[in-house]
């Protein structure tokens, strides 16, 4: 079991470019969560998805950010027209049910906007 | 809205000493998680506490949950250098699924 796989591990983008972050959940997990961690801070919830559905996007910025979890393939967090303030570590977690029993985190993608 | 207060935010300890990290939360929740994060790394799950009065221990770490007081503690016994890391507590809302994290406690154990 490879765990939660995130790629890329590090991503550098110039201001105004697009960033695409990928997350493949653990085998058997159908619930995916994205969190953002700014330097020296805790993790902030962004969005919760199940296959083909966004369940809770209350933590997503209203503009430039979007997420999807298609029927086939990984979950994608997309940031359009990146700005320096988007520089952060983005973590994906997955779980097997909606029971809150356990979450497994990926290694994260560290986005740097230059 | 669920809010989590974690303290202290920074803890410098001598090896062999004991200390406690506290997590207070603001609303009804009975699911409490403790995670460890090393610099530049992901989060490692330490404990999942699911009921009032739950106590779990792993090595030099012991976590407890008091849902009536809305308090969880992470107790460190006889600290060793390998415990140096950032520790986060997190809760889920009673009827939700997202984790709400505390700000984290940076623990440094000095020889």
mmCIF file of C-alpha atoms in Angstrom:
data_model
loop_
_atom_site.group_PDB
_atom_site.id
_atom_site.type_symbol
_atom_site.label_atom_id
_atom_site.label_comp_id
_atom_site.label_asym_id
_atom_site.label_seq_id
_atom_site.Cartn_x
_atom_site.Cartn_y
_atom_site.Cartn_z
ATOM 1 C CA UNK A 1 0.000 0.000 0.000
ATOM 2 C CA UNK A 2 1.722 3.143 -1.215
ATOM 3 C CA UNK A 3 -0.232 5.481 1.013
ATOM 4 C CA UNK A 4 -1.429 8.884 -0.108
ATOM 5 C CA UNK A 5 0.653 10.013 -3.070
ATOM 6 C CA UNK A 6 1.096 13.667 -3.860
ATOM 7 C CA UNK A 7 3.006 15.172 -6.736
ATOM 8 C CA UNK A 8 4.961 17.112 -7.411
ATOM 9 C CA UNK A 9 6.800 17.386 -4.098
ATOM 10 C CA UNK A 10 8.083 20.826 -4.983
ATOM 11 C CA UNK A 11 6.622 23.249 -7.492
ATOM 12 C CA UNK A 12 7.936 26.640 -8.502
ATOM 13 C CA UNK A 13 5.691 28.985 -10.445
ATOM 14 C CA UNK A 14 6.028 32.570 -11.562
ATOM 15 C CA UNK A 15 3.329 35.031 -10.616
ATOM 16 C CA UNK A 16 0.380 34.695 -12.962
ATOM 17 C CA UNK A 17 1.017 31.069 -13.913
ATOM 18 C CA UNK A 18 -1.170 28.117 -13.042
ATOM 19 C CA UNK A 19 -0.337 25.481 -10.457
ATOM 20 C CA UNK A 20 -1.756 21.962 -10.541
ATOM 21 C CA UNK A 21 -1.330 19.742 -7.529
ATOM 22 C CA UNK A 22 -2.211 16.060 -7.657
ATOM 23 C CA UNK A 23 -3.290 13.644 -4.965
ATOM 24 C CA UNK A 24 -3.922 9.927 -5.268
ATOM 25 C CA UNK A 25 -5.646 8.615 -2.134
ATOM 26 C CA UNK A 26 -4.827 5.388 -0.424
ATOM 27 C CA UNK A 27 -6.233 2.289 -2.074
ATOM 28 C CA UNK A 28 -9.810 1.851 -0.937
ATOM 29 C CA UNK A 29 -10.202 5.464 0.181
ATOM 30 C CA UNK A 30 -12.845 7.503 -1.569
ATOM 31 C CA UNK A 31 -12.713 10.665 0.531
ATOM 32 C CA UNK A 32 -10.094 13.321 -0.140
ATOM 33 C CA UNK A 33 -9.308 16.479 1.800
ATOM 34 C CA UNK A 34 -6.980 19.336 0.912
ATOM 35 C CA UNK A 35 -5.242 21.485 3.509
ATOM 36 C CA UNK A 36 -2.895 24.434 3.220
ATOM 37 C CA UNK A 37 -0.062 25.176 5.623
ATOM 38 C CA UNK A 38 1.546 28.573 5.593
ATOM 39 C CA UNK A 39 5.052 28.859 7.054
ATOM 40 C CA UNK A 40 5.100 28.524 10.841
ATOM 41 C CA UNK A 41 1.336 27.936 10.972
ATOM 42 C CA UNK A 42 -1.076 25.067 11.399
ATOM 43 C CA UNK A 43 -3.007 23.407 8.635
ATOM 44 C CA UNK A 44 -6.138 25.080 7.300
ATOM 45 C CA UNK A 45 -8.923 23.082 5.685
ATOM 46 C CA UNK A 46 -9.644 23.946 2.074
ATOM 47 C CA UNK A 47 -11.956 21.382 0.494
ATOM 48 C CA UNK A 48 -13.441 17.916 0.961
ATOM 49 C CA UNK A 49 -14.294 15.765 -2.038
ATOM 50 C CA UNK A 50 -15.670 12.373 -2.825
ATOM 51 C CA UNK A 51 -15.554 10.843 -6.264
ATOM 52 C CA UNK A 52 -17.004 13.363 -8.725
ATOM 53 C CA UNK A 53 -18.478 15.476 -5.921
ATOM 54 C CA UNK A 54 -17.395 18.451 -3.843
ATOM 55 C CA UNK A 55 -18.816 17.912 -0.373
ATOM 56 C CA UNK A 56 -17.447 20.931 1.509
ATOM 57 C CA UNK A 57 -15.491 23.785 -0.027
ATOM 58 C CA UNK A 58 -15.923 26.230 2.819
ATOM 59 C CA UNK A 59 -12.167 26.757 3.136
ATOM 60 C CA UNK A 60 -11.487 27.475 -0.504
ATOM 61 C CA UNK A 61 -10.710 31.033 -1.557
ATOM 62 C CA UNK A 62 -13.534 32.353 -3.718
ATOM 63 C CA UNK A 63 -11.364 33.072 -6.718
ATOM 64 C CA UNK A 64 -8.556 31.329 -8.573
ATOM 65 C CA UNK A 65 -8.806 28.053 -6.614
ATOM 66 C CA UNK A 66 -10.664 24.947 -7.729
ATOM 67 C CA UNK A 67 -10.603 21.249 -6.934
ATOM 68 C CA UNK A 68 -11.873 18.099 -8.526
ATOM 69 C CA UNK A 69 -11.839 14.380 -7.887
ATOM 70 C CA UNK A 70 -12.854 12.658 -11.107
ATOM 71 C CA UNK A 71 -14.194 9.160 -11.428
ATOM 72 C CA UNK A 72 -10.850 8.045 -12.777
ATOM 73 C CA UNK A 73 -7.516 9.482 -11.735
ATOM 74 C CA UNK A 74 -6.201 11.610 -8.908
ATOM 75 C CA UNK A 75 -7.731 14.572 -7.187
ATOM 76 C CA UNK A 76 -6.480 17.882 -8.569
ATOM 77 C CA UNK A 77 -6.121 21.176 -6.753
ATOM 78 C CA UNK A 78 -5.778 23.946 -9.289
ATOM 79 C CA UNK A 79 -4.603 27.461 -8.583
ATOM 80 C CA UNK A 80 -4.900 29.938 -11.408
ATOM 81 C CA UNK A 81 -2.868 33.139 -11.734
ATOM 82 C CA UNK A 82 -0.773 32.381 -8.687
ATOM 83 C CA UNK A 83 0.409 35.164 -6.399
ATOM 84 C CA UNK A 84 3.206 35.188 -3.841
ATOM 85 C CA UNK A 85 0.709 34.698 -1.031
ATOM 86 C CA UNK A 86 -0.139 31.280 -2.464
ATOM 87 C CA UNK A 87 3.314 30.027 -1.487
ATOM 88 C CA UNK A 88 2.668 27.304 1.056
ATOM 89 C CA UNK A 89 2.679 23.575 1.631
ATOM 90 C CA UNK A 90 -0.458 21.871 0.367
ATOM 91 C CA UNK A 91 -1.351 18.581 1.974
ATOM 92 C CA UNK A 92 -3.848 16.012 0.860
ATOM 93 C CA UNK A 93 -5.447 13.503 3.213
ATOM 94 C CA UNK A 94 -7.725 10.582 2.508
ATOM 95 C CA UNK A 95 -10.093 8.411 4.484
ATOM 96 C CA UNK A 96 -12.155 5.351 3.763
ATOM 97 C CA UNK A 97 -15.474 6.595 5.121
ATOM 98 C CA UNK A 98 -17.055 9.746 6.375
ATOM 99 C CA UNK A 99 -16.785 8.544 9.955
ATOM 100 C CA UNK A 100 -13.845 10.779 10.918
ATOM 101 C CA UNK A 101 -12.083 7.762 12.281
ATOM 102 C CA UNK A 102 -8.783 8.124 10.545
ATOM 103 C CA UNK A 103 -7.040 10.281 8.041
ATOM 104 C CA UNK A 104 -3.828 9.537 6.205
ATOM 105 C CA UNK A 105 -1.793 12.459 4.953
ATOM 106 C CA UNK A 106 0.373 12.661 1.902
ATOM 107 C CA UNK A 107 3.869 14.139 1.894
ATOM 108 C CA UNK A 108 2.624 17.452 0.592
ATOM 109 C CA UNK A 109 3.430 19.740 -2.302
ATOM 110 C CA UNK A 110 5.512 22.776 -1.492
ATOM 111 C CA UNK A 111 4.527 25.582 -3.816
ATOM 112 C CA UNK A 112 6.827 28.542 -4.237
ATOM 113 C CA UNK A 113 5.659 31.520 -6.253
ATOM 114 C CA UNK A 114 8.467 33.736 -7.515
ATOM 115 C CA UNK B 1 -17.450 27.676 14.458
ATOM 116 C CA UNK B 2 -14.926 25.313 15.961
ATOM 117 C CA UNK B 3 -11.835 26.990 17.335
ATOM 118 C CA UNK B 4 -8.805 25.311 18.803
ATOM 119 C CA UNK B 5 -6.343 26.871 21.199
ATOM 120 C CA UNK B 6 -3.101 25.008 21.614
ATOM 121 C CA UNK B 7 -0.463 25.995 24.134
ATOM 122 C CA UNK B 8 2.315 26.522 24.566
ATOM 123 C CA UNK B 9 3.275 27.407 21.015
ATOM 124 C CA UNK B 10 6.930 26.853 21.725
ATOM 125 C CA UNK B 11 8.432 24.533 24.279
ATOM 126 C CA UNK B 12 12.096 24.131 25.052
ATOM 127 C CA UNK B 13 12.750 21.172 27.310
ATOM 128 C CA UNK B 14 15.712 19.552 28.895
ATOM 129 C CA UNK B 15 16.184 15.865 28.289
ATOM 130 C CA UNK B 16 14.625 13.775 31.008
ATOM 131 C CA UNK B 17 12.008 16.356 31.987
ATOM 132 C CA UNK B 18 8.224 16.040 31.814
ATOM 133 C CA UNK B 19 5.813 18.477 30.253
ATOM 134 C CA UNK B 20 2.253 18.792 28.957
ATOM 135 C CA UNK B 21 0.798 20.379 25.839
ATOM 136 C CA UNK B 22 -2.792 21.581 26.090
ATOM 137 C CA UNK B 23 -5.578 21.819 23.533
ATOM 138 C CA UNK B 24 -8.816 23.630 24.290
ATOM 139 C CA UNK B 25 -11.656 23.621 21.823
ATOM 140 C CA UNK B 26 -14.728 25.761 21.643
ATOM 141 C CA UNK B 27 -17.664 23.533 20.792
ATOM 142 C CA UNK B 28 -18.977 19.996 20.973
ATOM 143 C CA UNK B 29 -16.587 17.470 19.559
ATOM 144 C CA UNK B 30 -15.686 13.965 20.618
ATOM 145 C CA UNK B 31 -12.989 13.166 18.130
ATOM 146 C CA UNK B 32 -9.519 14.344 18.870
ATOM 147 C CA UNK B 33 -6.328 13.717 16.922
ATOM 148 C CA UNK B 34 -2.695 14.316 17.692
ATOM 149 C CA UNK B 35 -0.131 14.567 14.924
ATOM 150 C CA UNK B 36 3.602 14.991 14.779
ATOM 151 C CA UNK B 37 5.349 16.914 12.013
ATOM 152 C CA UNK B 38 9.090 17.017 11.429
ATOM 153 C CA UNK B 39 10.495 19.980 9.467
ATOM 154 C CA UNK B 40 9.628 19.743 5.788
ATOM 155 C CA UNK B 41 7.733 16.513 6.309
ATOM 156 C CA UNK B 42 4.141 15.356 6.343
ATOM 157 C CA UNK B 43 1.978 14.665 9.378
ATOM 158 C CA UNK B 44 2.383 11.464 11.302
ATOM 159 C CA UNK B 45 -0.667 10.285 13.218
ATOM 160 C CA UNK B 46 0.087 9.755 16.904
ATOM 161 C CA UNK B 47 -3.260 9.273 18.609
ATOM 162 C CA UNK B 48 -6.973 9.183 17.843
ATOM 163 C CA UNK B 49 -9.208 9.747 20.868
ATOM 164 C CA UNK B 50 -12.886 9.021 20.338
ATOM 165 C CA UNK B 51 -14.598 9.259 23.701
ATOM 166 C CA UNK B 52 -14.667 11.177 26.932
ATOM 167 C CA UNK B 53 -12.022 9.953 29.325
ATOM 168 C CA UNK B 54 -10.015 8.247 26.596
ATOM 169 C CA UNK B 55 -6.346 7.868 27.399
ATOM 170 C CA UNK B 56 -3.755 6.447 25.056
ATOM 171 C CA UNK B 57 -0.046 5.964 25.518
ATOM 172 C CA UNK B 58 2.749 5.251 23.111
ATOM 173 C CA UNK B 59 6.273 5.269 24.450
ATOM 174 C CA UNK B 60 6.977 8.572 26.182
ATOM 175 C CA UNK B 61 3.782 10.207 24.934
ATOM 176 C CA UNK B 62 0.369 9.987 26.539
ATOM 177 C CA UNK B 63 -2.783 11.680 25.259
ATOM 178 C CA UNK B 64 -6.086 12.199 27.018
ATOM 179 C CA UNK B 65 -9.475 13.656 26.223
ATOM 180 C CA UNK B 66 -11.973 15.370 28.510
ATOM 181 C CA UNK B 67 -15.011 16.273 26.430
ATOM 182 C CA UNK B 68 -16.768 17.960 29.331
ATOM 183 C CA UNK B 69 -13.893 20.354 29.849
ATOM 184 C CA UNK B 70 -13.307 20.501 26.065
ATOM 185 C CA UNK B 71 -9.675 19.768 26.730
ATOM 186 C CA UNK B 72 -7.091 17.361 25.441
ATOM 187 C CA UNK B 73 -3.562 16.985 26.726
ATOM 188 C CA UNK B 74 -0.395 15.459 25.343
ATOM 189 C CA UNK B 75 1.968 14.541 28.150
ATOM 190 C CA UNK B 76 5.642 13.981 27.507
ATOM 191 C CA UNK B 77 7.543 11.860 29.969
ATOM 192 C CA UNK B 78 11.337 11.963 30.310
ATOM 193 C CA UNK B 79 11.852 13.802 27.049
ATOM 194 C CA UNK B 80 14.542 12.686 24.620
ATOM 195 C CA UNK B 81 16.034 14.562 21.686
ATOM 196 C CA UNK B 82 14.166 12.414 19.142
ATOM 197 C CA UNK B 83 10.896 13.922 20.305
ATOM 198 C CA UNK B 84 11.866 17.315 18.893
ATOM 199 C CA UNK B 85 9.172 18.166 16.327
ATOM 200 C CA UNK B 86 5.985 20.172 15.949
ATOM 201 C CA UNK B 87 2.904 18.648 17.526
ATOM 202 C CA UNK B 88 -0.611 19.454 16.378
ATOM 203 C CA UNK B 89 -3.956 18.654 17.879
ATOM 204 C CA UNK B 90 -6.993 18.591 15.627
ATOM 205 C CA UNK B 91 -10.722 18.121 16.022
ATOM 206 C CA UNK B 92 -13.583 17.294 13.767
ATOM 207 C CA UNK B 93 -16.866 19.064 14.159
ATOM 208 C CA UNK B 94 -19.664 16.931 15.527
ATOM 209 C CA UNK B 95 -21.484 16.715 12.218
ATOM 210 C CA UNK B 96 -18.697 17.335 9.792
ATOM 211 C CA UNK B 97 -15.620 15.729 8.379
ATOM 212 C CA UNK B 98 -12.922 18.342 8.125
ATOM 213 C CA UNK B 99 -10.135 18.503 10.655
ATOM 214 C CA UNK B 100 -9.624 21.790 12.464
ATOM 215 C CA UNK B 101 -6.052 22.164 13.627
ATOM 216 C CA UNK B 102 -4.450 23.972 16.491
ATOM 217 C CA UNK B 103 -1.550 26.281 15.719
ATOM 218 C CA UNK B 104 0.965 23.656 16.745
ATOM 219 C CA UNK B 105 3.561 23.359 19.494
ATOM 220 C CA UNK B 106 7.196 23.472 18.468
ATOM 221 C CA UNK B 107 9.033 21.176 20.840
ATOM 222 C CA UNK B 108 12.799 21.346 21.202
ATOM 223 C CA UNK B 109 14.497 18.916 23.530
ATOM 224 C CA UNK B 110 17.959 19.988 24.594
ATOM 225 C CA UNK B 111 20.700 17.684 25.767
#
